[in-house]
Amino acid sequence: MDADEPEVRELVAALARAEAPELAGPPGLEVPEAAAEEVIEVARRLALRAVPDGRWRPGSAPGLLELAAALVVDEHPSAPGWSAAERERLATWVAALIEHRGEDGVQDLLRALNGG
């Protein structure tokens, strides 16, 4: 499926509105299982590099937190074992990555989690 197809755009919009149904199947991210704290630390380190100087704490545009949770956090193979607080913390850092680096930030995160 092409990212420019209407169905894809509709799915992303629904995810951002938290209306998309959960789909059965394997996790969407091909990364090794890991403790939440380990994944949070990697995302935090990358996000802090991406956040402009002088901003001590990242803040994200509306909707990015939900998008980060739906497309990245919830798709991690270890996510079902993490607490709600851990998932929320990770989503905050992933949202900052998306806001400041876009898809490149997500790809950086995946590479780092895969040991690259």
PDB file of C-alpha atoms in Angstrom:
ATOM      1  CA  MET A   1       0.000   0.000   0.000  1.00  0.00           C
ATOM      2  CA  ASP A   2       1.356   3.411  -1.019  1.00  0.00           C
ATOM      3  CA  ALA A   3       1.595   6.085   1.678  1.00  0.00           C
ATOM      4  CA  ASP A   4      -0.203   8.560  -0.609  1.00  0.00           C
ATOM      5  CA  GLU A   5      -3.274   6.360  -1.047  1.00  0.00           C
ATOM      6  CA  PRO A   6      -6.485   7.712   0.514  1.00  0.00           C
ATOM      7  CA  GLU A   7      -6.865   4.587   2.688  1.00  0.00           C
ATOM      8  CA  VAL A   8      -3.471   5.188   4.296  1.00  0.00           C
ATOM      9  CA  ARG A   9      -4.206   8.850   4.954  1.00  0.00           C
ATOM     10  CA  GLU A  10      -7.572   7.899   6.461  1.00  0.00           C
ATOM     11  CA  LEU A  11      -5.948   5.285   8.718  1.00  0.00           C
ATOM     12  CA  VAL A  12      -3.343   7.754   9.997  1.00  0.00           C
ATOM     13  CA  ALA A  13      -6.045  10.370  10.606  1.00  0.00           C
ATOM     14  CA  ALA A  14      -8.150   7.802  12.501  1.00  0.00           C
ATOM     15  CA  LEU A  15      -5.141   6.756  14.582  1.00  0.00           C
ATOM     16  CA  ALA A  16      -4.461  10.378  15.453  1.00  0.00           C
ATOM     17  CA  ARG A  17      -8.091  10.660  16.598  1.00  0.00           C
ATOM     18  CA  ALA A  18      -7.672   7.365  18.513  1.00  0.00           C
ATOM     19  CA  GLU A  19     -10.546   5.808  16.587  1.00  0.00           C
ATOM     20  CA  ALA A  20      -8.714   3.092  14.656  1.00  0.00           C
ATOM     21  CA  PRO A  21      -9.507  -0.469  15.661  1.00  0.00           C
ATOM     22  CA  GLU A  22      -6.739  -2.676  16.998  1.00  0.00           C
ATOM     23  CA  LEU A  23      -5.670  -5.179  14.420  1.00  0.00           C
ATOM     24  CA  ALA A  24      -4.604  -8.695  15.346  1.00  0.00           C
ATOM     25  CA  GLY A  25      -1.152  -9.828  14.346  1.00  0.00           C
ATOM     26  CA  PRO A  26       2.487  -9.379  15.187  1.00  0.00           C
ATOM     27  CA  PRO A  27       3.869  -6.028  16.393  1.00  0.00           C
ATOM     28  CA  GLY A  28       4.556  -3.557  13.615  1.00  0.00           C
ATOM     29  CA  LEU A  29       8.098  -2.632  14.637  1.00  0.00           C
ATOM     30  CA  GLU A  30      10.893  -5.004  13.824  1.00  0.00           C
ATOM     31  CA  VAL A  31      13.011  -4.353  16.894  1.00  0.00           C
ATOM     32  CA  PRO A  32      14.154  -6.668  19.683  1.00  0.00           C
ATOM     33  CA  GLU A  33      12.126  -6.942  22.862  1.00  0.00           C
ATOM     34  CA  ALA A  34      13.410  -4.627  25.580  1.00  0.00           C
ATOM     35  CA  ALA A  35      12.566  -3.174  28.951  1.00  0.00           C
ATOM     36  CA  ALA A  36      10.575   0.052  28.804  1.00  0.00           C
ATOM     37  CA  GLU A  37      13.310   2.016  30.585  1.00  0.00           C
ATOM     38  CA  GLU A  38      15.849   0.999  27.937  1.00  0.00           C
ATOM     39  CA  VAL A  39      13.607   2.083  25.059  1.00  0.00           C
ATOM     40  CA  ILE A  40      12.639   5.307  26.844  1.00  0.00           C
ATOM     41  CA  GLU A  41      16.306   6.176  27.391  1.00  0.00           C
ATOM     42  CA  VAL A  42      17.145   5.679  23.709  1.00  0.00           C
ATOM     43  CA  ALA A  43      14.154   7.783  22.601  1.00  0.00           C
ATOM     44  CA  ARG A  44      14.964  10.433  25.217  1.00  0.00           C
ATOM     45  CA  ARG A  45      18.585  10.717  24.081  1.00  0.00           C
ATOM     46  CA  LEU A  46      17.579  11.070  20.424  1.00  0.00           C
ATOM     47  CA  ALA A  47      14.779  13.536  21.196  1.00  0.00           C
ATOM     48  CA  LEU A  48      17.017  15.757  23.297  1.00  0.00           C
ATOM     49  CA  ARG A  49      19.446  15.938  20.380  1.00  0.00           C
ATOM     50  CA  ALA A  50      16.589  16.969  18.094  1.00  0.00           C
ATOM     51  CA  VAL A  51      14.984  19.585  20.365  1.00  0.00           C
ATOM     52  CA  PRO A  52      16.206  23.130  19.656  1.00  0.00           C
ATOM     53  CA  ASP A  53      18.709  24.655  22.085  1.00  0.00           C
ATOM     54  CA  GLY A  54      17.213  26.381  25.090  1.00  0.00           C
ATOM     55  CA  ARG A  55      14.197  24.095  25.418  1.00  0.00           C
ATOM     56  CA  TRP A  56      14.856  22.015  28.495  1.00  0.00           C
ATOM     57  CA  ARG A  57      11.816  19.779  27.991  1.00  0.00           C
ATOM     58  CA  PRO A  58      10.254  18.749  24.715  1.00  0.00           C
ATOM     59  CA  GLY A  59       6.661  19.609  24.051  1.00  0.00           C
ATOM     60  CA  SER A  60       4.780  18.382  21.021  1.00  0.00           C
ATOM     61  CA  ALA A  61       2.113  19.733  18.740  1.00  0.00           C
ATOM     62  CA  PRO A  62      -1.435  18.538  19.461  1.00  0.00           C
ATOM     63  CA  GLY A  63      -2.116  15.070  18.110  1.00  0.00           C
ATOM     64  CA  LEU A  64       1.517  13.989  17.934  1.00  0.00           C
ATOM     65  CA  LEU A  65       1.377  12.246  21.305  1.00  0.00           C
ATOM     66  CA  GLU A  66      -1.475  10.037  20.132  1.00  0.00           C
ATOM     67  CA  LEU A  67       0.198   9.433  16.783  1.00  0.00           C
ATOM     68  CA  ALA A  68       3.479   8.462  18.489  1.00  0.00           C
ATOM     69  CA  ALA A  69       1.624   6.089  20.800  1.00  0.00           C
ATOM     70  CA  ALA A  70      -0.363   4.448  18.009  1.00  0.00           C
ATOM     71  CA  LEU A  71       2.334   4.123  15.375  1.00  0.00           C
ATOM     72  CA  VAL A  72       5.462   3.546  17.460  1.00  0.00           C
ATOM     73  CA  VAL A  73       4.874   2.791  21.145  1.00  0.00           C
ATOM     74  CA  ASP A  74       1.974   0.381  20.717  1.00  0.00           C
ATOM     75  CA  GLU A  75       3.797  -1.386  17.881  1.00  0.00           C
ATOM     76  CA  HIS A  76       6.876  -2.246  19.962  1.00  0.00           C
ATOM     77  CA  PRO A  77       6.957  -6.022  20.630  1.00  0.00           C
ATOM     78  CA  SER A  78       7.448  -5.447  24.374  1.00  0.00           C
ATOM     79  CA  ALA A  79       4.712  -2.812  24.753  1.00  0.00           C
ATOM     80  CA  PRO A  80       2.061  -5.191  26.148  1.00  0.00           C
ATOM     81  CA  GLY A  81       4.246  -5.753  29.219  1.00  0.00           C
ATOM     82  CA  TRP A  82       4.885  -2.078  29.927  1.00  0.00           C
ATOM     83  CA  SER A  83       2.864   0.019  32.351  1.00  0.00           C
ATOM     84  CA  ALA A  84       0.616   2.839  31.168  1.00  0.00           C
ATOM     85  CA  ALA A  85       3.041   5.352  32.687  1.00  0.00           C
ATOM     86  CA  GLU A  86       5.988   3.827  30.819  1.00  0.00           C
ATOM     87  CA  ARG A  87       4.085   3.892  27.542  1.00  0.00           C
ATOM     88  CA  GLU A  88       3.098   7.512  28.124  1.00  0.00           C
ATOM     89  CA  ARG A  89       6.696   8.556  28.875  1.00  0.00           C
ATOM     90  CA  LEU A  90       7.934   6.839  25.738  1.00  0.00           C
ATOM     91  CA  ALA A  91       5.178   8.422  23.641  1.00  0.00           C
ATOM     92  CA  THR A  92       6.244  11.867  24.899  1.00  0.00           C
ATOM     93  CA  TRP A  93       9.800  11.361  23.672  1.00  0.00           C
ATOM     94  CA  VAL A  94       8.734   9.764  20.390  1.00  0.00           C
ATOM     95  CA  ALA A  95       6.335  12.672  19.755  1.00  0.00           C
ATOM     96  CA  ALA A  96       9.247  15.094  20.250  1.00  0.00           C
ATOM     97  CA  LEU A  97      11.287  13.084  17.753  1.00  0.00           C
ATOM     98  CA  ILE A  98       8.464  13.212  15.225  1.00  0.00           C
ATOM     99  CA  GLU A  99       7.906  16.925  15.763  1.00  0.00           C
ATOM    100  CA  HIS A 100      11.547  17.874  15.312  1.00  0.00           C
ATOM    101  CA  ARG A 101      12.839  15.192  12.939  1.00  0.00           C
ATOM    102  CA  GLY A 102       9.752  13.676  11.320  1.00  0.00           C
ATOM    103  CA  GLU A 103      10.102  10.215   9.836  1.00  0.00           C
ATOM    104  CA  ASP A 104      13.892  10.528  10.099  1.00  0.00           C
ATOM    105  CA  GLY A 105      13.554  10.664  13.880  1.00  0.00           C
ATOM    106  CA  VAL A 106      11.511   7.458  13.925  1.00  0.00           C
ATOM    107  CA  GLN A 107      14.031   5.774  11.634  1.00  0.00           C
ATOM    108  CA  ASP A 108      16.875   6.918  13.932  1.00  0.00           C
ATOM    109  CA  LEU A 109      15.024   5.359  16.858  1.00  0.00           C
ATOM    110  CA  LEU A 110      14.515   2.062  15.049  1.00  0.00           C
ATOM    111  CA  ARG A 111      18.196   1.918  14.048  1.00  0.00           C
ATOM    112  CA  ALA A 112      19.283   2.645  17.619  1.00  0.00           C
ATOM    113  CA  LEU A 113      16.950  -0.006  19.045  1.00  0.00           C
ATOM    114  CA  ASN A 114      18.349  -2.488  16.543  1.00  0.00           C
ATOM    115  CA  GLY A 115      21.881  -1.761  17.745  1.00  0.00           C
ATOM    116  CA  GLY A 116      22.846   0.487  14.855  1.00  0.00           C
TER     117      GLY A 116
END
